[in-house]
PDB file of C-alpha atoms and ligand atoms in Angstrom:
ATOM      1  CA  MET A   1       0.000   0.000   0.000  1.00  0.00           C
ATOM      2  CA  THR A   2       1.443   3.373  -0.959  1.00  0.00           C
ATOM      3  CA  GLN A   3       0.289   6.927  -0.320  1.00  0.00           C
ATOM      4  CA  GLN A   4       1.174   7.965  -3.865  1.00  0.00           C
ATOM      5  CA  THR A   5      -1.944   7.543  -6.005  1.00  0.00           C
ATOM      6  CA  ASN A   6      -2.478   9.539  -9.214  1.00  0.00           C
ATOM      7  CA  ASN A   7       0.277  11.934  -8.116  1.00  0.00           C
ATOM      8  CA  HIS A   8      -1.637  12.665  -4.918  1.00  0.00           C
ATOM      9  CA  THR A   9       0.358  12.419  -1.721  1.00  0.00           C
ATOM     10  CA  GLY A  10      -2.339  11.276   0.647  1.00  0.00           C
ATOM     11  CA  LYS A  11      -2.148  12.080   4.343  1.00  0.00           C
ATOM     12  CA  LEU A  12      -3.833  10.532   7.361  1.00  0.00           C
ATOM     13  CA  ILE A  13      -5.395  12.598  10.144  1.00  0.00           C
ATOM     14  CA  VAL A  14      -6.252  10.644  13.285  1.00  0.00           C
ATOM     15  CA  PHE A  15      -8.454  11.981  16.102  1.00  0.00           C
ATOM     16  CA  SER A  16      -8.500   9.696  19.140  1.00  0.00           C
ATOM     17  CA  ALA A  17      -9.765  10.177  22.676  1.00  0.00           C
ATOM     18  CA  PRO A  18     -11.743   8.553  25.454  1.00  0.00           C
ATOM     19  CA  SER A  19     -15.435   8.370  24.574  1.00  0.00           C
ATOM     20  CA  GLY A  20     -17.184  11.690  25.296  1.00  0.00           C
ATOM     21  CA  SER A  21     -14.100  13.893  24.804  1.00  0.00           C
ATOM     22  CA  GLY A  22     -15.458  15.558  21.690  1.00  0.00           C
ATOM     23  CA  LYS A  23     -13.542  13.879  18.851  1.00  0.00           C
ATOM     24  CA  THR A  24     -16.643  13.271  16.698  1.00  0.00           C
ATOM     25  CA  THR A  25     -17.713  16.909  17.102  1.00  0.00           C
ATOM     26  CA  ILE A  26     -14.263  18.107  16.004  1.00  0.00           C
ATOM     27  CA  VAL A  27     -13.991  15.638  13.095  1.00  0.00           C
ATOM     28  CA  ARG A  28     -17.442  16.660  11.797  1.00  0.00           C
ATOM     29  CA  HIS A  29     -16.421  20.307  11.905  1.00  0.00           C
ATOM     30  CA  LEU A  30     -13.244  19.600   9.917  1.00  0.00           C
ATOM     31  CA  LEU A  31     -15.162  17.527   7.344  1.00  0.00           C
ATOM     32  CA  GLY A  32     -17.309  20.614   6.684  1.00  0.00           C
ATOM     33  CA  LEU A  33     -14.262  22.654   5.633  1.00  0.00           C
ATOM     34  CA  ASP A  34     -13.877  21.984   1.890  1.00  0.00           C
ATOM     35  CA  ALA A  35     -10.436  23.593   1.700  1.00  0.00           C
ATOM     36  CA  LEU A  36      -9.001  20.776   3.841  1.00  0.00           C
ATOM     37  CA  ASN A  37     -10.025  18.153   1.257  1.00  0.00           C
ATOM     38  CA  LEU A  38     -10.799  15.469   3.869  1.00  0.00           C
ATOM     39  CA  GLU A  39     -12.882  12.308   3.635  1.00  0.00           C
ATOM     40  CA  PHE A  40     -14.040  10.248   6.595  1.00  0.00           C
ATOM     41  CA  SER A  41     -12.638   6.722   6.993  1.00  0.00           C
ATOM     42  CA  ILE A  42     -15.606   4.370   7.373  1.00  0.00           C
ATOM     43  CA  SER A  43     -14.603   1.545   9.709  1.00  0.00           C
ATOM     44  CA  ALA A  44     -15.725  -2.065   9.436  1.00  0.00           C
ATOM     45  CA  THR A  45     -17.427  -3.638  12.439  1.00  0.00           C
ATOM     46  CA  SER A  46     -19.082  -6.892  13.426  1.00  0.00           C
ATOM     47  CA  ARG A  47     -21.273  -5.219  16.047  1.00  0.00           C
ATOM     48  CA  GLU A  48     -24.996  -4.958  15.406  1.00  0.00           C
ATOM     49  CA  LYS A  49     -26.329  -1.993  13.507  1.00  0.00           C
ATOM     50  CA  ARG A  50     -27.975   0.556  15.834  1.00  0.00           C
ATOM     51  CA  GLY A  51     -31.185   2.547  15.164  1.00  0.00           C
ATOM     52  CA  ASP A  52     -30.743   4.712  12.090  1.00  0.00           C
ATOM     53  CA  GLU A  53     -27.200   3.666  11.195  1.00  0.00           C
ATOM     54  CA  ILE A  54     -26.593   3.061   7.483  1.00  0.00           C
ATOM     55  CA  ASP A  55     -24.280   0.411   6.016  1.00  0.00           C
ATOM     56  CA  ALA A  56     -21.306   1.894   4.132  1.00  0.00           C
ATOM     57  CA  LYS A  57     -21.997   5.305   5.670  1.00  0.00           C
ATOM     58  CA  ASP A  58     -21.633   4.848   9.425  1.00  0.00           C
ATOM     59  CA  TYR A  59     -19.766   1.526   9.240  1.00  0.00           C
ATOM     60  CA  TYR A  60     -19.303  -1.400   6.894  1.00  0.00           C
ATOM     61  CA  PHE A  61     -21.344  -3.924   8.859  1.00  0.00           C
ATOM     62  CA  LEU A  62     -19.910  -7.457   8.581  1.00  0.00           C
ATOM     63  CA  SER A  63     -20.668 -10.755  10.293  1.00  0.00           C
ATOM     64  CA  ALA A  64     -18.035 -11.894  12.818  1.00  0.00           C
ATOM     65  CA  GLN A  65     -17.057 -14.673  10.372  1.00  0.00           C
ATOM     66  CA  ALA A  66     -16.685 -12.292   7.421  1.00  0.00           C
ATOM     67  CA  PHE A  67     -14.590 -10.002   9.623  1.00  0.00           C
ATOM     68  CA  LYS A  68     -12.339 -12.890  10.696  1.00  0.00           C
ATOM     69  CA  ASN A  69     -11.900 -13.944   7.060  1.00  0.00           C
ATOM     70  CA  LYS A  70     -10.697 -10.459   6.215  1.00  0.00           C
ATOM     71  CA  ILE A  71      -8.242 -10.553   9.139  1.00  0.00           C
ATOM     72  CA  LYS A  72      -6.841 -13.821   7.760  1.00  0.00           C
ATOM     73  CA  ALA A  73      -6.580 -12.332   4.295  1.00  0.00           C
ATOM     74  CA  ASP A  74      -4.600  -9.380   5.752  1.00  0.00           C
ATOM     75  CA  GLU A  75      -7.177  -6.854   4.535  1.00  0.00           C
ATOM     76  CA  PHE A  76      -6.964  -4.571   7.585  1.00  0.00           C
ATOM     77  CA  LEU A  77      -4.634  -1.684   8.285  1.00  0.00           C
ATOM     78  CA  GLU A  78      -5.561  -2.115  11.944  1.00  0.00           C
ATOM     79  CA  TRP A  79      -8.283  -3.980  13.804  1.00  0.00           C
ATOM     80  CA  GLU A  80      -9.367  -4.724  17.336  1.00  0.00           C
ATOM     81  CA  GLU A  81     -11.662  -7.082  19.194  1.00  0.00           C
ATOM     82  CA  VAL A  82     -13.449  -4.949  21.756  1.00  0.00           C
ATOM     83  CA  TYR A  83     -15.659  -7.569  23.345  1.00  0.00           C
ATOM     84  CA  ARG A  84     -15.992 -11.199  22.340  1.00  0.00           C
ATOM     85  CA  ASP A  85     -16.750 -11.262  18.603  1.00  0.00           C
ATOM     86  CA  ASN A  86     -17.164  -7.484  18.529  1.00  0.00           C
ATOM     87  CA  PHE A  87     -14.574  -6.477  15.974  1.00  0.00           C
ATOM     88  CA  TYR A  88     -13.684  -3.002  14.679  1.00  0.00           C
ATOM     89  CA  GLY A  89     -11.104  -2.137  12.062  1.00  0.00           C
ATOM     90  CA  THR A  90      -9.907  -0.023   9.163  1.00  0.00           C
ATOM     91  CA  LEU A  91      -9.825  -1.753   5.787  1.00  0.00           C
ATOM     92  CA  LYS A  92      -6.821  -1.045   3.573  1.00  0.00           C
ATOM     93  CA  THR A  93      -9.259  -0.585   0.659  1.00  0.00           C
ATOM     94  CA  GLU A  94     -10.948   2.271   2.556  1.00  0.00           C
ATOM     95  CA  VAL A  95      -7.777   4.337   2.677  1.00  0.00           C
ATOM     96  CA  GLU A  96      -6.977   3.481  -0.960  1.00  0.00           C
ATOM     97  CA  ARG A  97     -10.525   4.523  -1.995  1.00  0.00           C
ATOM     98  CA  ILE A  98     -10.064   7.951  -0.398  1.00  0.00           C
ATOM     99  CA  TRP A  99      -6.527   8.534  -1.663  1.00  0.00           C
ATOM    100  CA  ALA A 100      -7.633   7.568  -5.183  1.00  0.00           C
ATOM    101  CA  GLN A 101     -10.099  10.498  -5.029  1.00  0.00           C
ATOM    102  CA  GLY A 102      -7.198  12.846  -4.333  1.00  0.00           C
ATOM    103  CA  LYS A 103      -8.335  13.400  -0.743  1.00  0.00           C
ATOM    104  CA  HIS A 104      -6.827  13.020   2.720  1.00  0.00           C
ATOM    105  CA  VAL A 105      -8.239  10.511   5.203  1.00  0.00           C
ATOM    106  CA  ILE A 106      -9.626  11.534   8.593  1.00  0.00           C
ATOM    107  CA  PHE A 107     -10.225   8.941  11.328  1.00  0.00           C
ATOM    108  CA  ASP A 108     -12.422   9.040  14.422  1.00  0.00           C
ATOM    109  CA  ILE A 109     -11.138   5.929  16.216  1.00  0.00           C
ATOM    110  CA  ASP A 110     -10.051   4.744  19.624  1.00  0.00           C
ATOM    111  CA  VAL A 111      -6.550   5.364  20.976  1.00  0.00           C
ATOM    112  CA  SER A 112      -5.037   1.957  20.192  1.00  0.00           C
ATOM    113  CA  GLY A 113      -6.272   2.001  16.582  1.00  0.00           C
ATOM    114  CA  GLY A 114      -5.053   5.578  16.190  1.00  0.00           C
ATOM    115  CA  LEU A 115      -1.590   4.728  17.490  1.00  0.00           C
ATOM    116  CA  ARG A 116      -1.354   1.687  15.216  1.00  0.00           C
ATOM    117  CA  ILE A 117      -2.019   3.869  12.167  1.00  0.00           C
ATOM    118  CA  LYS A 118       0.628   6.342  13.343  1.00  0.00           C
ATOM    119  CA  ARG A 119       3.140   3.477  13.739  1.00  0.00           C
ATOM    120  CA  LYS A 120       2.412   2.143  10.230  1.00  0.00           C
ATOM    121  CA  PHE A 121       2.559   5.543   8.519  1.00  0.00           C
ATOM    122  CA  PRO A 122       4.705   7.720  10.805  1.00  0.00           C
ATOM    123  CA  LYS A 123       5.439  10.502   8.293  1.00  0.00           C
ATOM    124  CA  GLU A 124       2.036  10.625   6.601  1.00  0.00           C
ATOM    125  CA  THR A 125      -0.002  10.672   9.822  1.00  0.00           C
ATOM    126  CA  LEU A 126      -0.935  13.498  12.167  1.00  0.00           C
ATOM    127  CA  ALA A 127      -2.163  11.792  15.349  1.00  0.00           C
ATOM    128  CA  VAL A 128      -4.219  14.097  17.570  1.00  0.00           C
ATOM    129  CA  PHE A 129      -5.358  13.268  21.085  1.00  0.00           C
ATOM    130  CA  VAL A 130      -8.452  15.118  22.291  1.00  0.00           C
ATOM    131  CA  LYS A 131      -8.189  15.658  26.039  1.00  0.00           C
ATOM    132  CA  PRO A 132     -11.281  16.296  28.160  1.00  0.00           C
ATOM    133  CA  PRO A 133     -11.022  18.651  31.175  1.00  0.00           C
ATOM    134  CA  SER A 134     -11.646  15.732  33.586  1.00  0.00           C
ATOM    135  CA  ILE A 135     -13.171  12.271  33.862  1.00  0.00           C
ATOM    136  CA  ASP A 136     -16.159  13.768  35.712  1.00  0.00           C
ATOM    137  CA  GLU A 137     -16.787  16.052  32.744  1.00  0.00           C
ATOM    138  CA  LEU A 138     -16.652  13.034  30.385  1.00  0.00           C
ATOM    139  CA  LYS A 139     -19.434  11.438  32.381  1.00  0.00           C
ATOM    140  CA  ILE A 140     -21.521  14.625  32.220  1.00  0.00           C
ATOM    141  CA  ARG A 141     -21.048  14.865  28.431  1.00  0.00           C
ATOM    142  CA  LEU A 142     -21.928  11.211  27.833  1.00  0.00           C
ATOM    143  CA  LYS A 143     -25.058  11.530  29.972  1.00  0.00           C
ATOM    144  CA  LYS A 144     -26.115  14.661  28.096  1.00  0.00           C
ATOM    145  CA  ARG A 145     -25.465  12.974  24.723  1.00  0.00           C
ATOM    146  CA  LYS A 146     -28.034  10.312  25.653  1.00  0.00           C
ATOM    147  CA  THR A 147     -26.702   7.710  23.180  1.00  0.00           C
ATOM    148  CA  GLU A 148     -25.636   5.098  25.756  1.00  0.00           C
ATOM    149  CA  THR A 149     -27.227   3.348  28.701  1.00  0.00           C
ATOM    150  CA  ASP A 150     -25.771   4.013  32.174  1.00  0.00           C
ATOM    151  CA  ASP A 151     -24.017   0.629  32.015  1.00  0.00           C
ATOM    152  CA  LYS A 152     -22.321   1.490  28.743  1.00  0.00           C
ATOM    153  CA  ILE A 153     -21.365   4.938  30.043  1.00  0.00           C
ATOM    154  CA  ASN A 154     -19.735   3.312  33.075  1.00  0.00           C
ATOM    155  CA  MET A 155     -17.821   0.883  30.827  1.00  0.00           C
ATOM    156  CA  ARG A 156     -16.538   3.784  28.732  1.00  0.00           C
ATOM    157  CA  ILE A 157     -15.551   5.766  31.833  1.00  0.00           C
ATOM    158  CA  ALA A 158     -13.733   2.724  33.242  1.00  0.00           C
ATOM    159  CA  LYS A 159     -11.494   2.684  30.134  1.00  0.00           C
ATOM    160  CA  ALA A 160     -10.868   6.445  30.174  1.00  0.00           C
ATOM    161  CA  SER A 161      -7.922   6.591  32.641  1.00  0.00           C
ATOM    162  CA  ALA A 162      -5.856   4.064  30.687  1.00  0.00           C
ATOM    163  CA  GLU A 163      -6.724   5.902  27.469  1.00  0.00           C
ATOM    164  CA  LEU A 164      -5.732   9.273  28.965  1.00  0.00           C
ATOM    165  CA  ALA A 165      -2.343   7.799  29.868  1.00  0.00           C
ATOM    166  CA  THR A 166      -1.595   7.275  26.133  1.00  0.00           C
ATOM    167  CA  ALA A 167      -1.880  11.014  25.345  1.00  0.00           C
ATOM    168  CA  PRO A 168       1.928  11.630  25.317  1.00  0.00           C
ATOM    169  CA  LEU A 169       2.306   9.053  22.511  1.00  0.00           C
ATOM    170  CA  PHE A 170       0.341  11.285  20.113  1.00  0.00           C
ATOM    171  CA  ASP A 171       1.838  14.043  17.950  1.00  0.00           C
ATOM    172  CA  VAL A 172      -0.300  16.671  19.602  1.00  0.00           C
ATOM    173  CA  ILE A 173      -2.878  17.082  22.360  1.00  0.00           C
ATOM    174  CA  ILE A 174      -5.888  19.369  21.981  1.00  0.00           C
ATOM    175  CA  GLU A 175      -7.592  20.327  25.247  1.00  0.00           C
ATOM    176  CA  ASN A 176     -11.328  20.326  24.646  1.00  0.00           C
ATOM    177  CA  ASP A 177     -12.630  22.488  27.456  1.00  0.00           C
ATOM    178  CA  ASN A 178     -13.890  25.403  25.387  1.00  0.00           C
ATOM    179  CA  LEU A 179     -15.247  23.865  22.155  1.00  0.00           C
ATOM    180  CA  GLU A 180     -14.811  27.013  20.025  1.00  0.00           C
ATOM    181  CA  LYS A 181     -11.114  27.197  20.960  1.00  0.00           C
ATOM    182  CA  ALA A 182     -10.627  23.467  20.308  1.00  0.00           C
ATOM    183  CA  LEU A 183     -12.211  23.771  16.843  1.00  0.00           C
ATOM    184  CA  VAL A 184      -9.958  26.692  15.881  1.00  0.00           C
ATOM    185  CA  GLU A 185      -6.888  24.836  17.159  1.00  0.00           C
ATOM    186  CA  ALA A 186      -7.828  21.650  15.280  1.00  0.00           C
ATOM    187  CA  GLU A 187      -8.395  23.606  12.063  1.00  0.00           C
ATOM    188  CA  SER A 188      -5.030  25.308  12.280  1.00  0.00           C
ATOM    189  CA  LEU A 189      -3.117  22.125  13.174  1.00  0.00           C
ATOM    190  CA  VAL A 190      -4.626  20.133  10.330  1.00  0.00           C
ATOM    191  CA  SER A 191      -4.264  22.849   7.723  1.00  0.00           C
ATOM    192  CA  ASN A 192      -0.583  23.376   8.654  1.00  0.00           C
ATOM    193  CA  PHE A 193       0.073  19.631   8.494  1.00  0.00           C
ATOM    194  CA  LEU A 194      -1.550  19.337   5.061  1.00  0.00           C
ATOM    195  CA  LYS A 195       0.447  22.203   3.531  1.00  0.00           C
ATOM    196  CA  PRO A 196       2.555  20.720   0.724  1.00  0.00           C
TER     197      PRO A 196
HETATM  198  P1  LIG B 201     -16.598  11.485  21.281  1.00  0.00           P
HETATM  199  O1  LIG B 201     -16.722  11.355  19.792  1.00  0.00           O
HETATM  200  O2  LIG B 201     -15.175  11.743  21.704  1.00  0.00           O
HETATM  201  O3  LIG B 201     -17.234  10.362  22.035  1.00  0.00           O
HETATM  202  P2  LIG B 201     -18.546  13.667  21.015  1.00  0.00           P
HETATM  203  O4  LIG B 201     -17.991  14.557  19.948  1.00  0.00           O
HETATM  204  O5  LIG B 201     -19.707  12.813  20.679  1.00  0.00           O
HETATM  205  O6  LIG B 201     -17.370  12.817  21.726  1.00  0.00           O
HETATM  206  O7  LIG B 201     -18.901  14.624  22.253  1.00  0.00           O
HETATM  207  C1  LIG B 201     -19.563  14.122  23.411  1.00  0.00           C
HETATM  208  C2  LIG B 201     -20.662  15.105  23.827  1.00  0.00           C
HETATM  209  O8  LIG B 201     -20.051  16.264  24.401  1.00  0.00           O
HETATM  210  C3  LIG B 201     -21.516  15.587  22.651  1.00  0.00           C
HETATM  211  O9  LIG B 201     -22.856  15.681  23.081  1.00  0.00           O
HETATM  212  C4  LIG B 201     -20.922  16.971  22.327  1.00  0.00           C
HETATM  213  O10 LIG B 201     -21.907  17.836  21.791  1.00  0.00           O
HETATM  214  C5  LIG B 201     -20.434  17.439  23.681  1.00  0.00           C
HETATM  215  N1  LIG B 201     -19.244  18.311  23.651  1.00  0.00           N
HETATM  216  C6  LIG B 201     -18.191  18.252  22.796  1.00  0.00           C
HETATM  217  N2  LIG B 201     -17.258  19.189  23.130  1.00  0.00           N
HETATM  218  C7  LIG B 201     -17.726  19.842  24.207  1.00  0.00           C
HETATM  219  C8  LIG B 201     -17.231  20.922  25.023  1.00  0.00           C
HETATM  220  N3  LIG B 201     -16.043  21.518  24.798  1.00  0.00           N
HETATM  221  N4  LIG B 201     -17.974  21.337  26.065  1.00  0.00           N
HETATM  222  C9  LIG B 201     -19.174  20.733  26.329  1.00  0.00           C
HETATM  223  N5  LIG B 201     -19.712  19.729  25.606  1.00  0.00           N
HETATM  224  C10 LIG B 201     -18.988  19.269  24.553  1.00  0.00           C
HETATM  225  P1  LIG B 202     -19.241   2.271  18.707  1.00  0.00           P
HETATM  226  O1  LIG B 202     -19.650   0.842  18.856  1.00  0.00           O
HETATM  227  O2  LIG B 202     -19.745   3.140  19.837  1.00  0.00           O
HETATM  228  O3  LIG B 202     -19.598   2.832  17.344  1.00  0.00           O
HETATM  229  O4  LIG B 202     -17.640   2.327  18.814  1.00  0.00           O
HETATM  230  C1  LIG B 202     -16.984   1.689  19.862  1.00  0.00           C
HETATM  231  C2  LIG B 202     -15.502   2.004  19.834  1.00  0.00           C
HETATM  232  O5  LIG B 202     -14.865   1.470  18.667  1.00  0.00           O
HETATM  233  C3  LIG B 202     -15.193   3.504  19.825  1.00  0.00           C
HETATM  234  O6  LIG B 202     -14.223   3.744  20.832  1.00  0.00           O
HETATM  235  C4  LIG B 202     -14.633   3.744  18.454  1.00  0.00           C
HETATM  236  O7  LIG B 202     -13.686   4.821  18.448  1.00  0.00           O
HETATM  237  C5  LIG B 202     -13.946   2.426  18.165  1.00  0.00           C
HETATM  238  N1  LIG B 202     -13.730   2.222  16.724  1.00  0.00           N
HETATM  239  C6  LIG B 202     -14.541   2.585  15.707  1.00  0.00           C
HETATM  240  N2  LIG B 202     -13.986   2.273  14.530  1.00  0.00           N
HETATM  241  C7  LIG B 202     -12.780   1.712  14.803  1.00  0.00           C
HETATM  242  C8  LIG B 202     -11.722   1.206  13.975  1.00  0.00           C
HETATM  243  O8  LIG B 202     -11.755   1.196  12.751  1.00  0.00           O
HETATM  244  N3  LIG B 202     -10.644   0.709  14.626  1.00  0.00           N
HETATM  245  C9  LIG B 202     -10.541   0.703  15.978  1.00  0.00           C
HETATM  246  N4  LIG B 202      -9.418   0.220  16.492  1.00  0.00           N
HETATM  247  N5  LIG B 202     -11.509   1.180  16.778  1.00  0.00           N
HETATM  248  C10 LIG B 202     -12.611   1.688  16.200  1.00  0.00           C
END
């Protein structure tokens, strides 16, 4: 796999953080800025589709067996088993699809996936860690978001300390206390990184 496709030097922009930190909000904002020329990396997963999620838009939904077959065939850039038979990963073809359009890839993935992409493509990747003001604030944000049950919120919070400890391994940390400031900082970091 090479980043040189049709004379386009594709880059990879990773946003990782504990759940509730604000990475999706920041990534959505950046995707709305046409000048950055970004396209969202759609992950594959074997988890069940939720509510109004759409295949090939939110995720590529695969059976656990189909996912395992793709692992065997070395089709993933990175993948992870979160719970038993609950797989998530980035397909190599997804990155190739985006680079072939002359665009840069932006990822909204967990910290271990983000760091694996950085390790595979050290020069081409900007790995950003989004840091919440505190774990208490994460809990408040997840409750307000109302997308998870209390059990799921507690599971996400339980993982947050270990995830926060990985922040120094990223290229840069954005503090997301004031959202407006975080958006401006993210915009400037990404646009500087993408400058030829
Ligand atoms: P993640 O993708 O990291 O799980 P989200 O982007 O979904 O996080 O943000 C979690 C919730 O917190 C959302 O409801 C979002 O609107 C809200 N949020 C994001 N940034 C801030 C902020 N700086 N202050 C308060 N609420 C925020
Ligand atoms: P959810 O099930 O809530 O959509 O996502 C659960 C977790 O999987 C989140 O922390 C999300 O960041 C992570 N995730 C989503 N896509 C990928 C991926 O492609 N690779 C990895 N490693 N994690 C992912």
